[in-house]
PDB file of C-alpha atoms and ligand atoms in Angstrom:
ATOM      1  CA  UNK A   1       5.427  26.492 -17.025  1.00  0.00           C
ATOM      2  CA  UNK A   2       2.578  27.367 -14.530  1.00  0.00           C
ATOM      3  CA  UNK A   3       0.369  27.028 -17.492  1.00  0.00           C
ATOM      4  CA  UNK A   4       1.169  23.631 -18.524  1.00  0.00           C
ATOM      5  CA  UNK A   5       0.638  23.112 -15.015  1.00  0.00           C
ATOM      6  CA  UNK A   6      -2.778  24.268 -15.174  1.00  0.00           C
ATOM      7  CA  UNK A   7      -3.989  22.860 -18.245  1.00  0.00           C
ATOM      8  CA  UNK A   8      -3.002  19.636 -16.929  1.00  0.00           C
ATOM      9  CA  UNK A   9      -4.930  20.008 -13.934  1.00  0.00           C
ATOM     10  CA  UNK A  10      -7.911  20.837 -16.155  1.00  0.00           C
ATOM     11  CA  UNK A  11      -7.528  17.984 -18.208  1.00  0.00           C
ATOM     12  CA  UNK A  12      -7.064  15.646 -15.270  1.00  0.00           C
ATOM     13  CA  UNK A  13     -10.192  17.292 -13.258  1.00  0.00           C
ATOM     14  CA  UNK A  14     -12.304  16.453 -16.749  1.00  0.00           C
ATOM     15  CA  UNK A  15     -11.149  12.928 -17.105  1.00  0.00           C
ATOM     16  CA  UNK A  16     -11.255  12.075 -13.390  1.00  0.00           C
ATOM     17  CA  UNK A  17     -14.943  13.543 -13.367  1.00  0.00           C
ATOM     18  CA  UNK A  18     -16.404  11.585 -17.150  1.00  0.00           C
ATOM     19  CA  UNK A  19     -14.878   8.206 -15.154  1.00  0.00           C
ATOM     20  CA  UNK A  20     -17.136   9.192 -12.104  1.00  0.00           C
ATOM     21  CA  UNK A  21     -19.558  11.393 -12.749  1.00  0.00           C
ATOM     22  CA  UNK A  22     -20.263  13.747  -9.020  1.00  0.00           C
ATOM     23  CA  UNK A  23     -16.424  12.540  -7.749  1.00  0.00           C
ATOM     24  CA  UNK A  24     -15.165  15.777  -6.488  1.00  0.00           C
ATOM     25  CA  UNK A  25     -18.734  16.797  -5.173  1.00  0.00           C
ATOM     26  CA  UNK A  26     -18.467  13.315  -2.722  1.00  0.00           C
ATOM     27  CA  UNK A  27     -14.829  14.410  -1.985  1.00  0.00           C
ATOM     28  CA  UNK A  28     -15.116  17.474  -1.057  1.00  0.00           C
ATOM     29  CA  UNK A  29     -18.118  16.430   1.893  1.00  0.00           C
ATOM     30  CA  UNK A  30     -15.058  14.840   3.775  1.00  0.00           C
ATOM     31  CA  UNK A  31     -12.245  12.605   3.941  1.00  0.00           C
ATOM     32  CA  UNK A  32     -12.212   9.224   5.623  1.00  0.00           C
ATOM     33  CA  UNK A  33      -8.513   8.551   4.434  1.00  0.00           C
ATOM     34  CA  UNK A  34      -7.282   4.969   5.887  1.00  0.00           C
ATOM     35  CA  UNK A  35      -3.333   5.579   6.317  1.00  0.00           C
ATOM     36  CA  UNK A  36      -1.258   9.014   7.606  1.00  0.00           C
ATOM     37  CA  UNK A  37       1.960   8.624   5.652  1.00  0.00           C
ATOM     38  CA  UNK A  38       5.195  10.093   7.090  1.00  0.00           C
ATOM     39  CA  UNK A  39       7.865  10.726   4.136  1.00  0.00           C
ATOM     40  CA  UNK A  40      10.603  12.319   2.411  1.00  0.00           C
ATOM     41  CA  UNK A  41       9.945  15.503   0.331  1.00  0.00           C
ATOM     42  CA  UNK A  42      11.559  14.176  -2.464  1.00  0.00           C
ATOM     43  CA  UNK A  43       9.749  14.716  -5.821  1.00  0.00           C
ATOM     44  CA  UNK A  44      10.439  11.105  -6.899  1.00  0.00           C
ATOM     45  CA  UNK A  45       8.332   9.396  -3.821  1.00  0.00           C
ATOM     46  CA  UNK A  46       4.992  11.085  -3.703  1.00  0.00           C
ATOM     47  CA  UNK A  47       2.743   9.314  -0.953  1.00  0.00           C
ATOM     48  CA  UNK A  48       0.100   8.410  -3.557  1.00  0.00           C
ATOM     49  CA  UNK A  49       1.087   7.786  -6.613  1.00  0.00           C
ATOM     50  CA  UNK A  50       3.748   4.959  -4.988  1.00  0.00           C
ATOM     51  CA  UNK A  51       1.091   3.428  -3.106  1.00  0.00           C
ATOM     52  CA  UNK A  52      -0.937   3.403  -5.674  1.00  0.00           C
ATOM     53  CA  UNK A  53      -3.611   5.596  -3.992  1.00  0.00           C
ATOM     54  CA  UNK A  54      -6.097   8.089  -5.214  1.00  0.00           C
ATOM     55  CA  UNK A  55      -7.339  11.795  -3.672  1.00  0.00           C
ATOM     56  CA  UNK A  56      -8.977  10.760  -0.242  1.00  0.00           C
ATOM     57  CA  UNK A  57      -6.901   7.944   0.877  1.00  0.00           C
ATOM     58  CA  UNK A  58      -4.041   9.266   2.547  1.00  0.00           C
ATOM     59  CA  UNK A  59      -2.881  11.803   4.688  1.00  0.00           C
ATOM     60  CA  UNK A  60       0.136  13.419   4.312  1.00  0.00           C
ATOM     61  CA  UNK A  61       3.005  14.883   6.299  1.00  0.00           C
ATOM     62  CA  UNK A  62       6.341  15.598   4.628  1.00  0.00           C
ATOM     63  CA  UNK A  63       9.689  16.587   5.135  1.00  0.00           C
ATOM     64  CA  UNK A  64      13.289  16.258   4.343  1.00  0.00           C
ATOM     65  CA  UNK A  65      14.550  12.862   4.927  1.00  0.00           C
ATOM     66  CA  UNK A  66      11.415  11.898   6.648  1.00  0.00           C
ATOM     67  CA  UNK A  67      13.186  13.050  10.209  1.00  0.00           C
ATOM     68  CA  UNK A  68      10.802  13.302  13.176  1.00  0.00           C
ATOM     69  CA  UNK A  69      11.804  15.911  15.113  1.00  0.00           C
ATOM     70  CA  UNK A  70       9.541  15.305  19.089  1.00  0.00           C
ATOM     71  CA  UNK A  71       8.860  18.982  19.048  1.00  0.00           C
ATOM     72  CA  UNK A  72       7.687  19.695  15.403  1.00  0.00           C
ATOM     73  CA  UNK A  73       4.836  21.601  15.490  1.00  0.00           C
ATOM     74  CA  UNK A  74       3.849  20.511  12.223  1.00  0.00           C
ATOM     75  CA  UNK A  75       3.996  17.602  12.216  1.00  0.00           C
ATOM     76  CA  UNK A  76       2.226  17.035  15.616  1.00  0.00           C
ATOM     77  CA  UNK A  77      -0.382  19.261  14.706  1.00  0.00           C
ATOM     78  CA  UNK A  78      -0.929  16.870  11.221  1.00  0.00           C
ATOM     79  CA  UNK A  79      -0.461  13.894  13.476  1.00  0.00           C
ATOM     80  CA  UNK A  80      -2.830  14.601  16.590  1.00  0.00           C
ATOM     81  CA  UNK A  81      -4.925  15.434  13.377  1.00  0.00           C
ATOM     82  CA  UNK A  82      -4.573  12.348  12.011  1.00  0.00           C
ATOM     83  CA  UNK A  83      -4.688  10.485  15.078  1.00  0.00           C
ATOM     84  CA  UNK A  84      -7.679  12.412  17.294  1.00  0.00           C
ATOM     85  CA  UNK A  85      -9.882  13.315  13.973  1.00  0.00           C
ATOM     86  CA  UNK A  86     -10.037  11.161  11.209  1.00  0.00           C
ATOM     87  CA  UNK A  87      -9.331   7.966  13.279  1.00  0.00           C
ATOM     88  CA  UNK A  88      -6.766   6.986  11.184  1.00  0.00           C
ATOM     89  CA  UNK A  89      -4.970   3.332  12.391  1.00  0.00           C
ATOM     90  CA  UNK A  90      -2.301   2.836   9.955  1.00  0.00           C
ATOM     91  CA  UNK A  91       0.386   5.323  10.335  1.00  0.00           C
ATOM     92  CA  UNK A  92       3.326   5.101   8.049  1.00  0.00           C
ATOM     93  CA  UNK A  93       6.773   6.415   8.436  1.00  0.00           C
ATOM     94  CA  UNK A  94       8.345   6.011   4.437  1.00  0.00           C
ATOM     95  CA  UNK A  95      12.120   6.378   3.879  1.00  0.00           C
ATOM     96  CA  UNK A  96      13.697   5.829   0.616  1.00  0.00           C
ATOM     97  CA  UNK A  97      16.881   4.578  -0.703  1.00  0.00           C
ATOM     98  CA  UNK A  98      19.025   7.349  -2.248  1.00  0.00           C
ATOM     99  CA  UNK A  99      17.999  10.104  -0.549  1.00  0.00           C
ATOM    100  CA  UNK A 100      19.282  13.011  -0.537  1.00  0.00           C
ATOM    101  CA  UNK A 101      18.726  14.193   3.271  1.00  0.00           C
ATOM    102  CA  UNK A 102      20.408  11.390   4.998  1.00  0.00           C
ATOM    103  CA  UNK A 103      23.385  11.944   2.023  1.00  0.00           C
ATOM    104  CA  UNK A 104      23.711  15.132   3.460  1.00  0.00           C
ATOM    105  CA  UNK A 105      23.843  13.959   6.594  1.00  0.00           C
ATOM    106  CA  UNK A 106      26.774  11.758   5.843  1.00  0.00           C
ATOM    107  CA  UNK A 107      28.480  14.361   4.490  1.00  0.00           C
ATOM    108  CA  UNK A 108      30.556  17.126   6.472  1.00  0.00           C
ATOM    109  CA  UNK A 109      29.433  20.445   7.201  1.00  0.00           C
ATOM    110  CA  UNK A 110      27.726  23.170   6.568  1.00  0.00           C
ATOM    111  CA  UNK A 111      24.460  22.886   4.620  1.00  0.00           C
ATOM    112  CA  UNK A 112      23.231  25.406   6.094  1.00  0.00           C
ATOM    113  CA  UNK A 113      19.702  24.601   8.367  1.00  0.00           C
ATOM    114  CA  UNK A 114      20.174  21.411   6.614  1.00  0.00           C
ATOM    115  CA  UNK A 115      22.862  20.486   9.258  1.00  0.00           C
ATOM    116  CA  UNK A 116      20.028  21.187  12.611  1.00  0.00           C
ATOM    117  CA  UNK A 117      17.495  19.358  10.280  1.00  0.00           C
ATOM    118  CA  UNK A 118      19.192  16.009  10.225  1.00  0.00           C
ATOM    119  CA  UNK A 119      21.264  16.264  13.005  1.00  0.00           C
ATOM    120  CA  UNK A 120      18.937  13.124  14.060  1.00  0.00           C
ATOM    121  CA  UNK A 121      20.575  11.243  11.084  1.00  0.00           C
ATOM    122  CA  UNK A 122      23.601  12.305  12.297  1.00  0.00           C
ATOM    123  CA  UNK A 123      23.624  11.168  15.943  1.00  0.00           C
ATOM    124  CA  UNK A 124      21.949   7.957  14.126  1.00  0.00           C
ATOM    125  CA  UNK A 125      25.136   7.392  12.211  1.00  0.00           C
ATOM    126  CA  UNK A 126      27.741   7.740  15.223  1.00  0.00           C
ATOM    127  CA  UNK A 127      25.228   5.223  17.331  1.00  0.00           C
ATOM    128  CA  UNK A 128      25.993   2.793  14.646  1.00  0.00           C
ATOM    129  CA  UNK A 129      28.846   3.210  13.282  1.00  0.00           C
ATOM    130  CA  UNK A 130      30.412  -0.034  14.148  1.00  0.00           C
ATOM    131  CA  UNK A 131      27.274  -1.869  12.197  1.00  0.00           C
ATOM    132  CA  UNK A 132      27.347   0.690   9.159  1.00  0.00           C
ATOM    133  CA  UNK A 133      31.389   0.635   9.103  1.00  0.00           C
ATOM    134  CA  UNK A 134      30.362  -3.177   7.605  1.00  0.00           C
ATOM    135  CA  UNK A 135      28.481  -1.566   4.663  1.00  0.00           C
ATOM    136  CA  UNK A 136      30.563  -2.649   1.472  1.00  0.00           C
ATOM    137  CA  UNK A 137      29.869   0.468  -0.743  1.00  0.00           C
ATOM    138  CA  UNK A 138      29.442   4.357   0.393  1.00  0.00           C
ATOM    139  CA  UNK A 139      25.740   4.162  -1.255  1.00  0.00           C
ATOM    140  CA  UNK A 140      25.110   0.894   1.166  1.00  0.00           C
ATOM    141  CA  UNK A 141      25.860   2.240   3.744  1.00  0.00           C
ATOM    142  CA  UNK A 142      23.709   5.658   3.537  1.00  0.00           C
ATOM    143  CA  UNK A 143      21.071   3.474   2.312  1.00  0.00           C
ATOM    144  CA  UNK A 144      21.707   1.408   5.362  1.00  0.00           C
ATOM    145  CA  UNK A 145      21.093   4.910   7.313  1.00  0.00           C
ATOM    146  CA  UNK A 146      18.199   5.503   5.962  1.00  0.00           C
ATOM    147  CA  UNK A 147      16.452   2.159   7.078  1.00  0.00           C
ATOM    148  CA  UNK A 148      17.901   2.585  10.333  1.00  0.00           C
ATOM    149  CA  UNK A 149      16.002   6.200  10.434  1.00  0.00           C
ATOM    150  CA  UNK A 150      13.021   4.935   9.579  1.00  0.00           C
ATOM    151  CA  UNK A 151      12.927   2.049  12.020  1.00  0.00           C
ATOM    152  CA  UNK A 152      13.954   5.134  14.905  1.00  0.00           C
ATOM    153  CA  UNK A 153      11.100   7.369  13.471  1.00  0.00           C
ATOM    154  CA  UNK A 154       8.589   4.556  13.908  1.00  0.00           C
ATOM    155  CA  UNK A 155       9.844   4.450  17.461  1.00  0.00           C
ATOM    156  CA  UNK A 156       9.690   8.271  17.734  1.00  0.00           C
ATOM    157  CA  UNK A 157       6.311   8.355  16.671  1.00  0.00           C
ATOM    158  CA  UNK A 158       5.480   5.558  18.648  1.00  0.00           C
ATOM    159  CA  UNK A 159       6.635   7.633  21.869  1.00  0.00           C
ATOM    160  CA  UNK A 160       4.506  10.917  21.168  1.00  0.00           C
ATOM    161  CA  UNK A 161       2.008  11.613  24.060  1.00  0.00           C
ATOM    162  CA  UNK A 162      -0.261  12.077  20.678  1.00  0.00           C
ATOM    163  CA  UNK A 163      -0.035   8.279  20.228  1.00  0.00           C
ATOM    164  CA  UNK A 164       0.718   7.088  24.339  1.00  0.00           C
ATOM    165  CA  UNK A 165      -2.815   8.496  24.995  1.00  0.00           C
ATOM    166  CA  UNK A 166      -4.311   7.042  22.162  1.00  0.00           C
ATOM    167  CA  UNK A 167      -3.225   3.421  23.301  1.00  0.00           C
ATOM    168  CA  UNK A 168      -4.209   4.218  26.485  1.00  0.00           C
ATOM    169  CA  UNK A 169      -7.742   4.792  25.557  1.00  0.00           C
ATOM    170  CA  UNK A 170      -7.939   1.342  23.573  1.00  0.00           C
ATOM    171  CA  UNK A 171      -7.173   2.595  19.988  1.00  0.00           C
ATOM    172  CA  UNK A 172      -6.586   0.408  17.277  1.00  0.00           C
ATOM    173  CA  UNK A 173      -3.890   1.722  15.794  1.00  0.00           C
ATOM    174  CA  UNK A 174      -0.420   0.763  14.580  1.00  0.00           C
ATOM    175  CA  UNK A 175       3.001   2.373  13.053  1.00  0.00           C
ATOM    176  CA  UNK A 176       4.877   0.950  10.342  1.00  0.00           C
ATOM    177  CA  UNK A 177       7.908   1.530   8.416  1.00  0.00           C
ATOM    178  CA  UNK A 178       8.318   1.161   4.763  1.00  0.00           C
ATOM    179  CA  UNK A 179      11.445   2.036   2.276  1.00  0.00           C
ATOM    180  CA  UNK A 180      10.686   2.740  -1.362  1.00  0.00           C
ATOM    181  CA  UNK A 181      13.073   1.772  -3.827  1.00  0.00           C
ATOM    182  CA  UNK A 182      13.922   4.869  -6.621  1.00  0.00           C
ATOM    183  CA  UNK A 183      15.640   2.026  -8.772  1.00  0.00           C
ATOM    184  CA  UNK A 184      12.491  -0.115  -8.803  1.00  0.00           C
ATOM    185  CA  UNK A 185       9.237   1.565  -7.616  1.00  0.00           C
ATOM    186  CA  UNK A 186       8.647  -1.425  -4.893  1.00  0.00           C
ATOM    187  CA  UNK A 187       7.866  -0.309  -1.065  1.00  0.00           C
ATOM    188  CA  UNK A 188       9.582  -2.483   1.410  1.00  0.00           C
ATOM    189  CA  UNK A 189       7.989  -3.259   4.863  1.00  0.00           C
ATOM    190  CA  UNK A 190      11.167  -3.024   7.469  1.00  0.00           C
ATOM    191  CA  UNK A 191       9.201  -5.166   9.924  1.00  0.00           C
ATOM    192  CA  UNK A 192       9.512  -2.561  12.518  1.00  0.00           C
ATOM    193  CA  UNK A 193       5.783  -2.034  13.135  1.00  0.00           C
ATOM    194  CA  UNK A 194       4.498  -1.197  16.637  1.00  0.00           C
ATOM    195  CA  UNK A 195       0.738  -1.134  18.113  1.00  0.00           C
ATOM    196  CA  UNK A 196      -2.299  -3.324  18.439  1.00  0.00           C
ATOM    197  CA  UNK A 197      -4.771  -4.814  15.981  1.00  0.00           C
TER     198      UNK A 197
HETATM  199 CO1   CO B   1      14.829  11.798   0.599  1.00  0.00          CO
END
């Protein structure tokens, strides 16, 4: 298993390098990457293979369901990174229909740490409950969820002090939220973006 692993990593590493001969040696100098995506740890919706991105052109932060928790360390840390380093102006927060997280949180008790993990997607879910109570099927209406968490994480993000000071100080820079489709590949833009430029 790790093998195959391996050997596919030195077959990739060969190819990428014939294409472009001295490609890793330009890497590895630094990264200039363009977006900071925000997503779901889900094995089907990696950040650069569904945006069609290669090694240096995102940076990543991941979790389950995508939740953005104010006081995660790690993902402030990546963020003030993101924001205060590389100069990054297109942040991303990247939900995804069918996902497992905000299933979960649908569901009742006890996942275990699960349950404090989405309890956003919980209090999400009794805030509109009249609204999702409209949803025709069960799988509607989580997927229904999981837009609305994406439009509140884009707001969440949006209200870091990371982000506040970096507005104040005349930054270019702007948060968006997508939703990726398992069924079809295709990123949707839930025209919840915030920010100047
Ligand atoms: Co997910």
């Amino acid at each position: 298993m790790l093998e195959d692993l391996l050997d596919r990593n030195s077959r990739w590493s060969s190819e990428k390098s014939a294409q472009e001969p001295g490609y890793f040696a330009r890497l590895a100098t630094r990264q200039s990457p363009d977006f900071f995506w925000i997503g779901c740890s889900d094995s089907r919706v990696p950040a650069n293979v569904v945006a069609g991105l290669d090694p240096g052109e995102v940076f990543v932060h991941r979790n389950v369901a995508n939740v953005i928790h104010s006081s995660d360390m790690n993902l402030l840390s990546a963020l003030e990174f993101a924001v205060d380093a590389l100069k990054i102006r297109e942040i991303i927060v990247c939900g995804h229909y069918g996902c497992g997280g905000v299933k979960a949180a649908t569901e009742d008790l006890p996942h275990g740490l699960a349950d404090h993990w989405l309890e956003p997607i919980r209090r999400l879910a009794r805030s509109y409950a009249v609204d999702l109570a409209t949803a025709e099927t069960e799988e509607t209406r989580r997927d229904r969820l999981a837009e609305l968490n994406v439009v509140e994480g884009v707001r969440r993000v949006a209200e870091t002090p990371i982000v506040q000071r970096a507005w104040k100080l005349g930054a270019d820079l702007r948060v968006h939220g997508l939703i990726y489709g398992l069924a079809d590949g295709r990123l949707r833009d839930l025209n919840c973006s915030i920010g100047r430029g």
